[in-house]
mmCIF file of C-alpha atoms in Angstrom:
data_model
loop_
_atom_site.group_PDB
_atom_site.id
_atom_site.type_symbol
_atom_site.label_atom_id
_atom_site.label_comp_id
_atom_site.label_asym_id
_atom_site.label_seq_id
_atom_site.Cartn_x
_atom_site.Cartn_y
_atom_site.Cartn_z
ATOM 1 C CA MET A 1 0.000 0.000 0.000
ATOM 2 C CA ALA A 2 1.357 3.396 -1.001
ATOM 3 C CA ALA A 3 0.312 5.006 2.290
ATOM 4 C CA ALA A 4 2.265 2.492 4.374
ATOM 5 C CA ALA A 5 5.343 3.011 2.207
ATOM 6 C CA ALA A 6 5.079 6.796 2.508
ATOM 7 C CA PHE A 7 4.602 6.656 6.280
ATOM 8 C CA ALA A 8 7.493 4.195 6.619
ATOM 9 C CA GLN A 9 9.810 6.377 4.572
ATOM 10 C CA GLU A 10 8.810 9.819 5.852
ATOM 11 C CA GLY A 11 6.940 9.312 9.107
ATOM 12 C CA PHE A 12 3.380 10.359 9.791
ATOM 13 C CA ASN A 13 3.555 14.150 9.653
ATOM 14 C CA ARG A 14 5.714 14.751 6.571
ATOM 15 C CA PRO A 15 3.915 13.116 3.614
ATOM 16 C CA SER A 16 0.857 14.978 2.358
ATOM 17 C CA LEU A 17 -2.303 13.249 1.259
ATOM 18 C CA ALA A 18 -1.662 14.625 -2.223
ATOM 19 C CA ARG A 19 1.747 12.921 -2.337
ATOM 20 C CA ILE A 20 0.377 9.654 -0.979
ATOM 21 C CA ALA A 21 -2.459 9.749 -3.531
ATOM 22 C CA SER A 22 -0.005 10.483 -6.346
ATOM 23 C CA THR A 23 2.218 7.573 -5.281
ATOM 24 C CA ALA A 24 -0.837 5.317 -5.254
ATOM 25 C CA GLY A 25 -1.835 6.522 -8.710
ATOM 26 C CA VAL A 26 -5.112 8.088 -7.585
ATOM 27 C CA THR A 27 -6.332 11.634 -7.048
ATOM 28 C CA ARG A 28 -6.472 13.308 -3.654
ATOM 29 C CA GLY A 29 -10.251 13.428 -4.091
ATOM 30 C CA ALA A 30 -10.332 9.659 -4.446
ATOM 31 C CA VAL A 31 -8.529 9.350 -1.130
ATOM 32 C CA TYR A 32 -11.102 11.660 0.506
ATOM 33 C CA VAL A 33 -13.916 9.441 -0.757
ATOM 34 C CA HIS A 34 -12.635 6.724 1.591
ATOM 35 C CA PHE A 35 -10.822 8.666 4.342
ATOM 36 C CA ARG A 36 -11.497 11.929 6.184
ATOM 37 C CA GLY A 37 -7.801 12.707 6.342
ATOM 38 C CA LYS A 38 -4.303 11.424 6.852
ATOM 39 C CA ARG A 39 -5.042 10.144 10.364
ATOM 40 C CA ASP A 40 -7.905 7.969 9.062
ATOM 41 C CA LEU A 41 -5.651 6.714 6.277
ATOM 42 C CA PHE A 42 -2.931 5.783 8.762
ATOM 43 C CA ASN A 43 -5.481 4.066 11.007
ATOM 44 C CA ALA A 44 -6.643 2.088 7.968
ATOM 45 C CA VAL A 45 -3.051 0.966 7.354
ATOM 46 C CA GLY A 46 -2.894 -0.296 10.941
ATOM 47 C CA ASP A 47 -6.348 -1.878 10.691
ATOM 48 C CA LEU A 48 -5.226 -3.978 7.729
ATOM 49 C CA MET A 49 -3.028 -5.887 10.124
ATOM 50 C CA ASP A 50 -4.439 -8.586 12.360
ATOM 51 C CA TRP A 51 -3.154 -7.745 15.859
ATOM 52 C CA PRO A 52 -4.669 -10.511 17.993
ATOM 53 C CA LEU A 53 -1.858 -10.551 20.525
ATOM 54 C CA LEU A 54 -1.978 -6.814 21.153
ATOM 55 C CA SER A 55 -5.580 -6.920 22.287
ATOM 56 C CA GLU A 56 -6.031 -7.872 25.902
ATOM 57 C CA GLN A 57 -9.204 -9.770 25.095
ATOM 58 C CA LYS A 58 -7.468 -11.829 22.417
ATOM 59 C CA LEU A 59 -4.324 -12.806 24.308
ATOM 60 C CA PRO A 60 -3.966 -16.561 24.652
ATOM 61 C CA THR A 61 -5.351 -17.960 27.883
ATOM 62 C CA ALA A 62 -4.091 -20.896 29.832
ATOM 63 C CA ALA A 63 -5.287 -24.278 28.727
ATOM 64 C CA GLY A 64 -6.364 -26.328 31.686
ATOM 65 C CA GLU A 65 -3.977 -26.087 34.607
ATOM 66 C CA GLU A 66 -1.121 -24.357 32.800
ATOM 67 C CA ARG A 67 1.030 -22.305 35.125
ATOM 68 C CA PRO A 68 0.880 -18.514 34.732
ATOM 69 C CA LEU A 69 4.598 -18.158 34.001
ATOM 70 C CA VAL A 70 4.369 -20.809 31.276
ATOM 71 C CA GLU A 71 1.450 -18.871 29.813
ATOM 72 C CA LEU A 72 3.375 -15.600 30.056
ATOM 73 C CA ARG A 73 6.374 -17.080 28.265
ATOM 74 C CA ARG A 74 4.146 -18.614 25.587
ATOM 75 C CA THR A 75 2.366 -15.293 25.073
ATOM 76 C CA VAL A 76 5.652 -13.397 24.701
ATOM 77 C CA GLN A 77 6.945 -16.021 22.256
ATOM 78 C CA ALA A 78 3.762 -15.783 20.200
ATOM 79 C CA LEU A 79 3.828 -11.983 20.177
ATOM 80 C CA MET A 80 7.489 -11.794 19.203
ATOM 81 C CA GLY A 81 7.061 -14.533 16.601
ATOM 82 C CA ASP A 82 4.087 -12.715 15.111
ATOM 83 C CA ILE A 83 6.106 -9.508 14.766
ATOM 84 C CA GLN A 84 9.188 -11.347 13.509
ATOM 85 C CA GLU A 85 7.306 -13.188 10.765
ATOM 86 C CA ASN A 86 5.064 -10.390 9.488
ATOM 87 C CA ALA A 87 6.810 -7.643 7.498
ATOM 88 C CA ALA A 88 3.683 -5.481 7.385
ATOM 89 C CA LYS A 89 3.415 -5.507 11.174
ATOM 90 C CA ARG A 90 7.092 -4.644 11.486
ATOM 91 C CA CYS A 91 6.538 -1.730 9.096
ATOM 92 C CA VAL A 92 3.581 -0.355 11.070
ATOM 93 C CA LEU A 93 5.368 -0.830 14.394
ATOM 94 C CA ASP A 94 8.450 0.915 13.031
ATOM 95 C CA ILE A 95 6.304 3.865 11.985
ATOM 96 C CA VAL A 96 4.512 4.037 15.344
ATOM 97 C CA LEU A 97 7.652 3.598 17.440
ATOM 98 C CA HIS A 98 10.167 5.602 15.414
ATOM 99 C CA LYS A 99 8.613 7.812 12.776
ATOM 100 C CA ILE A 100 5.686 9.673 14.267
ATOM 101 C CA GLU A 101 5.802 13.050 15.881
ATOM 102 C CA TRP A 102 3.034 12.894 18.439
ATOM 103 C CA THR A 103 0.884 15.969 17.891
ATOM 104 C CA GLU A 104 -2.737 16.968 18.368
ATOM 105 C CA GLU A 105 -3.419 15.733 14.856
ATOM 106 C CA ASN A 106 -2.697 12.141 15.825
ATOM 107 C CA ALA A 107 -3.728 12.272 19.507
ATOM 108 C CA GLU A 108 -6.448 9.688 18.834
ATOM 109 C CA LEU A 109 -3.848 7.269 17.516
ATOM 110 C CA LEU A 110 -1.642 7.845 20.567
ATOM 111 C CA ASP A 111 -4.625 7.239 22.859
ATOM 112 C CA SER A 112 -5.339 3.977 21.055
ATOM 113 C CA LEU A 113 -1.707 2.901 21.356
ATOM 114 C CA ASN A 114 -1.688 3.763 25.055
ATOM 115 C CA ARG A 115 -4.896 1.767 25.636
ATOM 116 C CA THR A 116 -3.353 -1.229 23.893
ATOM 117 C CA ASN A 117 -0.170 -0.964 25.947
ATOM 118 C CA ASP A 118 -2.213 -0.615 29.143
ATOM 119 C CA GLY A 119 -4.255 -3.712 28.250
ATOM 120 C CA VAL A 120 -1.152 -5.803 27.637
ATOM 121 C CA THR A 121 0.399 -4.489 30.872
ATOM 122 C CA ARG A 122 -2.758 -5.474 32.799
ATOM 123 C CA ARG A 123 -2.644 -8.944 31.213
ATOM 124 C CA ILE A 124 1.011 -9.361 32.210
ATOM 125 C CA GLY A 125 0.135 -8.097 35.699
ATOM 126 C CA ARG A 126 -2.645 -10.673 36.086
ATOM 127 C CA LEU A 127 -0.300 -13.482 35.035
ATOM 128 C CA LEU A 128 2.378 -12.285 37.455
ATOM 129 C CA SER A 129 -0.197 -11.944 40.263
ATOM 130 C CA ASP A 130 -1.447 -15.463 39.558
ATOM 131 C CA ALA A 131 2.133 -16.758 39.683
ATOM 132 C CA VAL A 132 2.742 -15.010 43.027
ATOM 133 C CA ARG A 133 -0.542 -16.392 44.459
ATOM 134 C CA ARG A 134 0.400 -19.907 43.332
ATOM 135 C CA GLY A 135 3.808 -19.567 44.961
ATOM 136 C CA ASP A 136 5.624 -19.830 41.625
ATOM 137 C CA LEU A 137 7.124 -16.353 41.869
ATOM 138 C CA CYS A 138 8.461 -14.143 44.673
ATOM 139 C CA LEU A 139 8.911 -10.590 43.426
ATOM 140 C CA PRO A 140 10.898 -7.880 45.249
ATOM 141 C CA ILE A 141 8.504 -5.273 43.772
ATOM 142 C CA SER A 142 4.748 -5.134 43.269
ATOM 143 C CA THR A 143 3.226 -7.066 40.392
ATOM 144 C CA GLU A 144 2.051 -3.723 38.970
ATOM 145 C CA GLU A 145 5.644 -2.426 38.924
ATOM 146 C CA ALA A 146 6.877 -5.715 37.487
ATOM 147 C CA SER A 147 4.261 -5.741 34.722
ATOM 148 C CA VAL A 148 5.019 -2.139 33.714
ATOM 149 C CA THR A 149 8.744 -2.961 33.715
ATOM 150 C CA LEU A 150 8.266 -6.104 31.624
ATOM 151 C CA GLN A 151 5.949 -4.331 29.141
ATOM 152 C CA ALA A 152 8.439 -1.457 28.742
ATOM 153 C CA ALA A 153 11.350 -3.878 28.346
ATOM 154 C CA LEU A 154 9.480 -5.889 25.704
ATOM 155 C CA LEU A 155 8.658 -2.694 23.824
ATOM 156 C CA GLY A 156 12.338 -1.739 24.017
ATOM 157 C CA VAL A 157 13.380 -5.114 22.615
ATOM 158 C CA VAL A 158 10.937 -4.719 19.714
ATOM 159 C CA SER A 159 12.098 -1.146 19.081
ATOM 160 C CA SER A 160 15.755 -2.179 19.091
ATOM 161 C CA TYR A 161 15.028 -5.122 16.810
ATOM 162 C CA LEU A 162 13.235 -2.892 14.302
ATOM 163 C CA ARG A 163 16.151 -0.445 14.168
ATOM 164 C CA SER A 164 18.813 -3.102 13.766
ATOM 165 C CA SER A 165 19.794 -5.191 10.794
ATOM 166 C CA THR A 166 20.543 -8.207 12.942
ATOM 167 C CA THR A 167 19.503 -11.674 11.928
ATOM 168 C CA GLU A 168 19.039 -12.668 15.563
ATOM 169 C CA ALA A 169 15.500 -13.857 16.123
ATOM 170 C CA LEU A 170 13.112 -11.560 17.971
ATOM 171 C CA VAL A 171 11.612 -14.609 19.659
ATOM 172 C CA SER A 172 15.008 -15.415 21.170
ATOM 173 C CA ARG A 173 15.364 -11.861 22.423
ATOM 174 C CA GLY A 174 11.916 -11.987 24.025
ATOM 175 C CA ASN A 175 12.672 -15.316 25.703
ATOM 176 C CA TRP A 176 15.999 -14.033 26.982
ATOM 177 C CA LEU A 177 14.337 -10.925 28.401
ATOM 178 C CA VAL A 178 11.568 -12.780 30.236
ATOM 179 C CA ASN A 179 13.995 -15.359 31.567
ATOM 180 C CA SER A 180 16.521 -12.759 32.735
ATOM 181 C CA LEU A 181 13.867 -10.707 34.520
ATOM 182 C CA LEU A 182 11.921 -13.545 36.132
ATOM 183 C CA ALA A 183 14.181 -16.597 36.517
ATOM 184 C CA ARG A 184 15.919 -15.517 39.723
ATOM 185 C CA HIS A 185 12.541 -14.811 41.337
ATOM 186 C CA GLU A 186 10.855 -18.084 40.427
ATOM 187 C CA SER A 187 10.170 -20.487 43.280
#
């Protein structure tokens, strides 16, 4: 899609709708038939992706008696694998994490991103709380602090991965992160 390519190359604020339309081989008016503006067009680019693991309601749940830390590790592996294997998702994430100037124009997008991050953080927090209640984990900080820390660290790993040209697997990085943060606190 021409819009995704323009946003990936120039960020959100720089490309005009006229330039995006021209790149796509359509008129600016044709773009306005489908979208109210650049923000709606960018949201449509993001909506083309299936983001099941970024929605709190769609995160995998434990099957049967699976332990919360096993579920947490499986969820992180699935999320990282999904990003690693899908070039379109990597493109959109790169735009959102590295190429947008957050302004009033895209405040709605930022709010949506923050809600998604908060949902994932709550999901991580519930898994950590379940692990503490089961006696599988003894944290030196609150589960809320631990979940915010883990969410931020995972986002940092994804951001670093997107900026690098490494061939190292994102799944491996995610596993290493979870293991390094939790292993010494597991019972």
